[in-house]
Short mmCIF file of C-alpha atoms and ligand atoms in Angstrom, two decimals:
data_model
loop_
_atom_site.label_atom_id
_atom_site.label_comp_id
_atom_site.label_asym_id
_atom_site.label_seq_id
_atom_site.Cartn_x
_atom_site.Cartn_y
_atom_site.Cartn_z
CA MET A 808 219.17 -80.15 128.08
CA ALA A 809 219.98 -79.13 131.67
CA GLU A 810 217.17 -79.78 134.22
CA SER A 811 215.16 -76.67 135.17
CA LYS A 812 216.06 -74.98 138.44
CA ILE A 813 213.10 -75.09 140.81
CA ILE A 814 212.33 -71.97 142.80
CA ALA A 815 210.20 -72.81 145.88
CA VAL A 816 208.06 -69.86 146.74
CA VAL A 817 206.57 -69.23 150.25
CA GLY A 818 203.49 -67.00 150.12
CA ALA A 819 202.92 -67.91 146.55
CA THR A 820 199.25 -67.11 146.67
CA GLY A 821 200.00 -63.71 148.13
CA ALA A 822 201.53 -60.41 146.90
CA GLN A 823 205.31 -60.97 146.96
CA GLY A 824 205.36 -64.70 146.22
CA GLY A 825 202.59 -64.41 143.66
CA GLY A 826 204.61 -61.86 141.77
CA LEU A 827 207.59 -64.15 141.74
CA VAL A 828 205.57 -67.14 140.49
CA ARG A 829 204.04 -64.98 137.65
CA ALA A 830 207.51 -63.55 136.73
CA ILE A 831 208.91 -67.05 136.41
CA ALA A 832 205.83 -68.28 134.47
CA ALA A 833 206.11 -65.25 132.15
CA ASP A 834 209.60 -66.30 131.14
CA PRO A 835 209.35 -69.76 129.71
CA GLY A 836 212.57 -71.42 128.62
CA SER A 837 214.50 -69.39 131.19
CA GLY A 838 215.72 -72.58 132.91
CA PHE A 839 213.68 -71.73 136.06
CA VAL A 840 210.39 -73.21 137.19
CA ALA A 841 208.22 -72.18 140.12
CA ARG A 842 207.02 -74.31 142.97
CA ALA A 843 204.21 -72.52 144.76
CA ILE A 844 203.85 -73.27 148.46
CA THR A 845 200.44 -72.89 149.97
CA ARG A 846 198.48 -74.15 152.96
CA ASP A 847 195.58 -75.05 150.72
CA VAL A 848 196.41 -76.61 147.35
CA ASP A 849 192.74 -76.65 146.41
CA SER A 850 192.10 -72.89 146.79
CA ASP A 851 191.17 -70.90 143.67
CA LYS A 852 194.42 -68.88 144.04
CA ALA A 853 196.52 -72.07 144.10
CA LYS A 854 194.68 -73.44 141.09
CA ALA A 855 195.29 -70.28 139.17
CA LEU A 856 199.02 -70.69 139.82
CA ALA A 857 198.93 -74.35 138.67
CA LYS A 858 197.24 -73.07 135.48
CA LEU A 859 200.27 -70.85 134.88
CA GLY A 860 202.46 -73.94 134.96
CA ALA A 861 203.66 -73.82 138.57
CA GLU A 862 203.99 -76.94 140.60
CA VAL A 863 201.69 -76.40 143.65
CA VAL A 864 202.66 -78.06 146.95
CA ALA A 865 201.48 -77.98 150.55
CA GLY A 866 203.46 -76.14 153.24
CA ASP A 867 203.07 -73.93 156.32
CA VAL A 868 205.72 -71.72 157.76
CA ASP A 869 204.61 -72.83 161.21
CA ASP A 870 205.38 -76.43 160.34
CA GLU A 871 209.15 -76.87 159.74
CA ALA A 872 208.76 -80.46 158.47
CA SER A 873 206.34 -79.35 155.86
CA LEU A 874 208.79 -76.65 154.68
CA ARG A 875 211.63 -79.08 154.48
CA LYS A 876 209.50 -81.30 152.17
CA ALA A 877 208.37 -78.34 150.13
CA PHE A 878 211.98 -77.17 149.69
CA GLU A 879 213.33 -80.64 148.86
CA GLY A 880 215.05 -80.74 145.41
CA ALA A 881 214.68 -76.88 144.94
CA HIS A 882 217.55 -74.74 143.69
CA GLY A 883 216.10 -71.60 145.19
CA ALA A 884 213.70 -70.60 147.98
CA TYR A 885 211.84 -67.33 148.41
CA CYS A 886 211.22 -66.83 152.15
CA VAL A 887 208.64 -64.36 153.50
CA THR A 888 206.59 -64.02 156.67
CA PHE A 889 203.14 -62.60 157.28
CA PHE A 890 203.24 -60.08 160.11
CA TRP A 891 199.80 -58.75 159.44
CA ALA A 892 198.17 -62.12 159.66
CA HIS A 893 199.06 -62.37 163.42
CA PHE A 894 200.77 -59.15 164.54
CA SER A 895 203.40 -61.18 166.42
CA PRO A 896 207.10 -60.27 165.94
CA GLU A 897 208.14 -63.40 167.95
CA LYS A 898 206.08 -65.57 165.55
CA GLU A 899 207.70 -63.99 162.58
CA ILE A 900 211.22 -64.61 164.04
CA ALA A 901 210.30 -68.26 164.77
CA GLU A 902 208.94 -68.69 161.21
CA ALA A 903 212.10 -67.15 159.68
CA GLY A 904 214.21 -69.57 161.70
CA ALA A 905 212.15 -72.52 160.48
CA MET A 906 212.51 -71.46 156.88
CA ALA A 907 216.32 -71.03 157.20
CA ARG A 908 216.74 -74.42 158.82
CA ALA A 909 214.45 -76.04 156.23
CA ALA A 910 216.44 -74.42 153.39
CA LYS A 911 219.68 -75.75 154.87
CA ALA A 912 218.34 -79.22 155.34
CA ALA A 913 216.97 -79.34 151.77
CA GLY A 914 220.33 -78.14 150.38
CA VAL A 915 218.83 -75.02 148.78
CA ARG A 916 221.59 -73.26 146.76
CA HIS A 917 220.12 -69.71 146.86
CA ALA A 918 217.50 -68.34 149.28
CA ILE A 919 216.02 -64.81 149.30
CA TRP A 920 214.87 -63.69 152.68
CA SER A 921 212.31 -60.81 152.39
CA THR A 922 213.48 -58.63 155.20
CA LEU A 923 213.39 -55.10 156.46
CA ASP A 924 215.66 -52.68 158.44
CA ASP A 925 216.32 -52.89 162.19
CA THR A 926 214.98 -49.37 162.98
CA ARG A 927 216.56 -49.59 166.49
CA LYS A 928 219.96 -48.94 164.81
CA TRP A 929 218.66 -45.54 164.08
CA VAL A 930 216.37 -45.03 166.99
CA PRO A 931 217.58 -47.02 170.06
CA LEU A 932 214.95 -48.13 172.58
CA SER A 933 216.22 -45.28 174.85
CA ASP A 934 215.31 -42.63 172.24
CA ASN A 935 211.84 -41.33 173.10
CA ARG A 936 211.13 -39.59 169.80
CA MET A 937 208.85 -42.55 169.22
CA PRO A 938 207.36 -44.97 171.67
CA THR A 939 208.88 -48.43 172.31
CA LEU A 940 206.28 -51.03 171.37
CA MET A 941 205.84 -54.60 172.75
CA GLY A 942 208.61 -53.96 175.18
CA LYS A 943 211.61 -54.19 172.75
CA TYR A 944 210.73 -52.87 169.22
CA LYS A 945 210.38 -49.48 167.67
CA VAL A 946 208.82 -50.80 164.43
CA PRO A 947 207.93 -54.42 165.31
CA HIS A 948 207.30 -55.65 161.80
CA PHE A 949 210.57 -54.15 160.62
CA ASP A 950 212.79 -55.00 163.56
CA ALA A 951 211.62 -58.61 163.85
CA LYS A 952 212.48 -59.33 160.26
CA ALA A 953 215.91 -57.81 160.63
CA GLU A 954 216.44 -59.72 163.85
CA ALA A 955 215.76 -62.92 161.96
CA ASN A 956 218.48 -62.30 159.36
CA HIS A 957 221.05 -64.10 161.39
CA PHE A 958 219.18 -67.48 161.07
CA PHE A 959 220.08 -67.64 157.36
CA ALA A 960 223.75 -66.75 158.00
CA ASP A 961 223.93 -69.12 161.02
CA ALA A 962 222.50 -72.05 159.05
CA GLY A 963 225.05 -71.39 156.30
CA VAL A 964 222.28 -70.89 153.65
CA PRO A 965 223.49 -68.93 150.59
CA THR A 966 221.11 -66.02 151.01
CA THR A 967 220.25 -62.66 149.42
CA PHE A 968 218.61 -60.22 151.92
CA LEU A 969 215.94 -58.32 150.14
CA LEU A 970 214.86 -55.01 151.60
CA THR A 971 211.35 -54.38 150.29
CA ALA A 972 209.40 -51.15 150.29
CA PHE A 973 205.95 -49.75 151.02
CA TYR A 974 203.36 -51.34 148.67
CA TRP A 975 201.29 -48.94 146.63
CA ASP A 976 198.73 -51.68 146.82
CA ASN A 977 198.23 -50.48 150.37
CA LEU A 978 195.95 -47.84 148.85
CA ILE A 979 193.70 -50.69 147.68
CA HIS A 980 193.83 -53.42 150.34
CA PHE A 981 195.25 -51.76 153.51
CA GLY A 982 192.82 -48.94 154.06
CA MET A 983 195.41 -46.36 153.16
CA GLY A 984 193.64 -44.90 150.11
CA PRO A 985 192.20 -41.38 149.94
CA LYS A 986 189.31 -40.74 152.27
CA LYS A 987 186.76 -37.94 152.18
CA GLY A 988 187.35 -35.20 154.75
CA ALA A 989 184.79 -33.00 156.53
CA ASP A 990 184.91 -30.69 153.57
CA GLY A 991 184.05 -33.48 151.15
CA VAL A 992 187.46 -33.48 149.49
CA LEU A 993 189.56 -36.66 149.29
CA GLY A 994 192.53 -36.76 151.53
CA LEU A 995 195.70 -38.90 151.47
CA THR A 996 196.69 -39.19 155.08
CA MET A 997 200.31 -40.01 155.91
CA PRO A 998 202.60 -38.62 158.67
CA MET A 999 205.48 -38.06 156.19
CA GLY A 1000 205.84 -34.30 156.14
CA ASP A 1001 207.73 -33.34 152.95
CA ALA A 1002 209.82 -36.51 152.96
CA LYS A 1003 209.99 -38.96 150.06
CA LEU A 1004 208.42 -42.38 150.50
CA PRO A 1005 210.17 -45.24 148.67
CA GLY A 1006 207.31 -47.43 147.31
CA ILE A 1007 206.75 -50.23 144.95
CA ALA A 1008 204.00 -52.15 143.16
CA SER A 1009 203.92 -55.40 145.29
CA GLU A 1010 203.86 -57.39 142.00
CA ASP A 1011 207.29 -55.89 141.06
CA ILE A 1012 208.92 -57.31 144.28
CA GLY A 1013 208.52 -60.75 142.72
CA GLY A 1014 209.99 -59.47 139.48
CA CYS A 1015 213.01 -58.14 141.35
CA ALA A 1016 213.35 -61.42 143.21
CA TYR A 1017 213.37 -63.27 139.95
CA GLY A 1018 216.16 -60.93 138.71
CA ILE A 1019 218.11 -61.83 141.88
CA PHE A 1020 217.72 -65.55 141.27
CA LYS A 1021 218.78 -65.12 137.66
CA GLY A 1022 221.81 -63.17 138.80
CA GLY A 1023 222.78 -66.28 140.89
CA ALA A 1024 225.98 -66.49 142.98
CA LYS A 1025 226.93 -62.91 142.61
CA ASN A 1026 223.91 -61.93 144.66
CA VAL A 1027 224.58 -64.40 147.48
CA GLY A 1028 225.49 -62.63 150.72
CA ARG A 1029 224.29 -59.29 149.45
CA THR A 1030 221.60 -56.99 150.89
CA ILE A 1031 219.61 -55.54 148.03
CA GLY A 1032 217.06 -52.83 148.51
CA ILE A 1033 214.33 -52.01 146.02
CA SER A 1034 211.68 -49.40 145.18
CA GLY A 1035 209.79 -48.40 142.03
CA ASP A 1036 209.65 -44.73 142.81
CA GLN A 1037 210.23 -42.31 145.68
CA PRO A 1038 207.41 -39.71 145.59
CA THR A 1039 206.53 -37.26 148.43
CA GLY A 1040 203.06 -37.38 149.92
CA ALA A 1041 202.27 -34.24 148.02
CA ALA A 1042 203.47 -35.76 144.73
CA MET A 1043 201.35 -38.92 145.43
CA ALA A 1044 198.28 -36.74 146.01
CA ALA A 1045 198.94 -34.78 142.80
CA ALA A 1046 199.33 -38.09 140.86
CA LEU A 1047 196.13 -39.43 142.38
CA THR A 1048 194.32 -36.22 141.44
CA ARG A 1049 195.35 -36.52 137.82
CA ALA A 1050 194.68 -40.23 137.69
CA LEU A 1051 191.22 -40.19 139.42
CA GLY A 1052 190.12 -36.82 137.84
CA ARG A 1053 189.10 -35.74 141.40
CA GLU A 1054 190.97 -33.57 143.81
CA VAL A 1055 193.05 -35.47 146.32
CA ARG A 1056 194.80 -33.47 149.07
CA TYR A 1057 197.83 -34.58 151.03
CA ASN A 1058 196.86 -34.68 154.67
CA ALA A 1059 200.26 -34.60 156.48
CA VAL A 1060 199.32 -35.47 160.03
CA THR A 1061 201.91 -35.89 162.80
CA PRO A 1062 203.17 -39.34 163.66
CA GLU A 1063 201.60 -38.91 167.08
CA ALA A 1064 198.18 -38.33 165.53
CA TYR A 1065 198.69 -41.34 163.22
CA ARG A 1066 199.65 -43.66 166.15
CA GLY A 1067 196.45 -42.54 167.84
CA PHE A 1068 194.10 -43.50 165.03
CA GLY A 1069 193.34 -46.73 166.90
CA PHE A 1070 193.13 -49.30 164.15
CA PRO A 1071 195.10 -52.51 164.69
CA GLY A 1072 198.79 -51.79 163.95
CA ALA A 1073 198.32 -47.97 164.00
CA GLU A 1074 201.23 -47.46 166.41
CA ASP A 1075 203.53 -49.80 164.49
CA LEU A 1076 202.66 -47.92 161.25
CA GLY A 1077 202.96 -44.49 162.88
CA ASN A 1078 206.46 -45.40 164.00
CA MET A 1079 207.23 -46.83 160.56
CA PHE A 1080 206.28 -43.61 158.84
CA GLN A 1081 208.15 -41.51 161.28
CA PHE A 1082 211.22 -43.74 160.66
CA TYR A 1083 210.85 -43.17 156.90
CA ARG A 1084 210.36 -39.39 157.48
CA ASP A 1085 213.23 -38.86 159.96
CA PHE A 1086 215.76 -40.99 158.04
CA GLU A 1087 214.60 -40.20 154.55
CA ARG A 1088 218.11 -40.03 153.12
CA ASP A 1089 219.19 -43.45 154.43
CA PHE A 1090 215.89 -45.10 153.56
CA CYS A 1091 215.77 -43.76 150.00
CA ALA A 1092 219.44 -44.48 149.37
CA SER A 1093 218.99 -48.17 150.50
CA ARG A 1094 216.20 -48.65 147.94
CA ASP A 1095 217.38 -47.17 144.70
CA PRO A 1096 214.95 -47.66 141.80
CA VAL A 1097 217.91 -47.87 139.46
CA VAL A 1098 219.02 -51.06 141.22
CA ALA A 1099 215.51 -52.42 141.06
CA ARG A 1100 215.08 -51.58 137.35
CA ALA A 1101 218.28 -53.41 136.59
CA LEU A 1102 216.85 -56.57 138.16
CA HIS A 1103 213.38 -56.09 136.69
CA PRO A 1104 213.25 -53.88 133.60
CA SER A 1105 209.46 -53.47 133.55
CA LEU A 1106 209.47 -51.98 137.07
CA GLN A 1107 206.65 -49.38 137.44
CA ASN A 1108 206.83 -45.98 138.89
CA PHE A 1109 203.87 -44.62 140.93
CA GLU A 1110 202.16 -42.97 137.91
CA GLN A 1111 202.35 -46.22 135.87
CA TRP A 1112 201.02 -48.24 138.78
CA LEU A 1113 198.21 -45.74 139.19
CA ALA A 1114 197.32 -45.80 135.52
CA ALA A 1115 196.87 -49.59 135.70
CA ASN A 1116 195.27 -49.71 139.18
CA LYS A 1117 193.27 -46.54 139.78
CA GLY A 1118 189.97 -48.33 139.33
CA ARG A 1119 190.77 -50.72 142.21
CA ILE A 1120 191.24 -48.00 144.82
CA PRO A 1121 188.12 -47.88 146.96
CA LEU A 1122 186.83 -44.25 147.26
CA ASP A 1123 184.12 -42.78 149.45
N1 NAP B 446 202.16 -53.96 152.89
C1 NAP B 446 203.42 -53.37 152.69
O1 NAP B 446 203.53 -52.22 152.40
C2 NAP B 446 204.62 -54.24 152.93
C3 NAP B 446 205.86 -53.68 152.49
C4 NAP B 446 206.93 -54.43 152.71
C5 NAP B 446 206.90 -55.65 153.36
N2 NAP B 446 205.71 -56.13 153.79
C6 NAP B 446 205.69 -57.47 154.43
O2 NAP B 446 205.20 -58.36 153.58
C7 NAP B 446 204.82 -59.57 154.32
C8 NAP B 446 203.62 -60.18 153.67
O3 NAP B 446 203.91 -60.59 152.37
P1 NAP B 446 202.72 -60.53 151.31
O4 NAP B 446 202.24 -59.12 151.29
O5 NAP B 446 203.30 -61.09 150.03
O6 NAP B 446 201.63 -61.45 151.98
P2 NAP B 446 200.11 -61.68 151.53
O7 NAP B 446 199.84 -61.01 150.16
O8 NAP B 446 199.32 -61.26 152.70
O9 NAP B 446 200.04 -63.19 151.21
C9 NAP B 446 200.03 -63.99 152.19
C10 NAP B 446 200.03 -65.38 151.55
O10 NAP B 446 200.87 -66.18 152.35
C11 NAP B 446 200.32 -67.43 152.71
N3 NAP B 446 200.43 -67.69 154.17
C12 NAP B 446 199.87 -67.01 155.18
N4 NAP B 446 200.22 -67.62 156.37
C13 NAP B 446 200.95 -68.70 155.99
C14 NAP B 446 201.56 -69.74 156.70
N5 NAP B 446 201.48 -69.85 158.08
N6 NAP B 446 202.32 -70.66 156.02
C15 NAP B 446 202.42 -70.61 154.70
N7 NAP B 446 201.83 -69.68 153.95
C16 NAP B 446 201.09 -68.67 154.57
C17 NAP B 446 198.83 -67.32 152.29
O11 NAP B 446 198.67 -68.33 151.40
P3 NAP B 446 197.78 -69.64 151.61
O12 NAP B 446 196.53 -69.23 152.32
O13 NAP B 446 197.53 -70.04 150.21
O14 NAP B 446 198.59 -70.60 152.40
C18 NAP B 446 198.66 -65.91 151.60
O15 NAP B 446 198.10 -66.07 150.36
C19 NAP B 446 204.55 -59.01 155.75
O16 NAP B 446 205.43 -59.62 156.64
C20 NAP B 446 204.79 -57.54 155.64
O17 NAP B 446 205.41 -56.98 156.79
C21 NAP B 446 204.57 -55.43 153.49
#
C-alpha cells in the first residue's frame, strides 16, 4: 500500500487549519493524513486534534527553523497567518516568507497559501474614497497577504493561492453579531449598502482546502476563490430574524461611520467592507460558491450555517 501523504497544517488549532484537520480526519482511507502544527502541543485543542488521529507537532510561524522541521516529510502544507493576533501587515508578510522558504527547504510538493486580494489594484493609494492606512495600505490585512504571494512563487513552491471570504463565525467571535439599538430591536450593522457579501463558514474553508489537495497537480499555480453564499445585509438580517425568532434589522451605516467606531481594526474593516461594496461584482465573481461546492460538497449556505450555529451567537 502506498504511504499516506502528510498534510502539515499551520493554524491547526484555529478556524481554517482546524477545519482542514477535521476534513482529513473525517475521510479515513483517503491516502492523506494531517499533521497539526501548534505552538503548544499540550493544549486542550491540540489534544483534541490528536484524538482525531492527527499527528501533533510544535511549530511557530515566527520561527523559520521550527517550520522547516514541522514541514519535513510532508507532501502538502497549509499556510495561513494571523493578522488579528498582532495587527501588523509587516509581520504577516515576514511570516508568509518564512513559510514559503520552509516549504521549499522541506521539499513540499503542494502548498496552499491562504491569501486575499490586493485592494490597491482597485483603489490605488492616491484614491481618496477611502483613507490610506499605516502609510501604504488600503485594507492592511488584505493587501499584506496579497503582497506575500510572491514569496511562494519566488521560492519555486508548487502553490495554490486560496482566496478566502468573510467568516459567518464573525457573528459569534468577532463582535459582529446583532446588537440591540436604542429602540430595543436587534440590528446587524455593516456598511455594505445593498451589495452582496460573499461569506463562508470558517470550517468549510478547511473542507475546500482538502478538496484542493485532493485535486493535486491540476490546482498548482491556480488562484481559487471560495464562498458558501453571497447574501446582502438585508438578506442576512431576514435569515437571522427567521432563525432567532426575533426581529433583526439591517443597519446599513456608511463606511465612514464604521471606520469611526473606534474598536481595534475598525478602520481596516471599514475599508474592507467598502471594498466589498464598491467592487461587489468582482469580489462575488472571484468567490463562486459553485467552485467551492465542487471542492467541498457539504459546503453550507448562510441559512444552513445559521441553523447549526444560531445558539452560539451572543445576543444582548
Ligand atoms: N475573520 C474573517 O472573516 C476572515 C476571513 C478571511 C480571512 N481571515 C484571515 O484568517 C487569518 C486567521 O486564520 P484563522 O481564523 O484560522 O485563525 P484563528 O482561528 O485565530 O487561529 C489561530 C491559530 O493559529 C495559531 N497561531 C497563532 N499564532 C501563531 C504563530 N505565531 N505560530 C503558529 N501558530 C500560531 C494558534 O494556535 P496555537 O496557539 O495552538 O499555536 C491559533 O489556534 C487572519 O490572517 C485573517 O485575516 C479571516
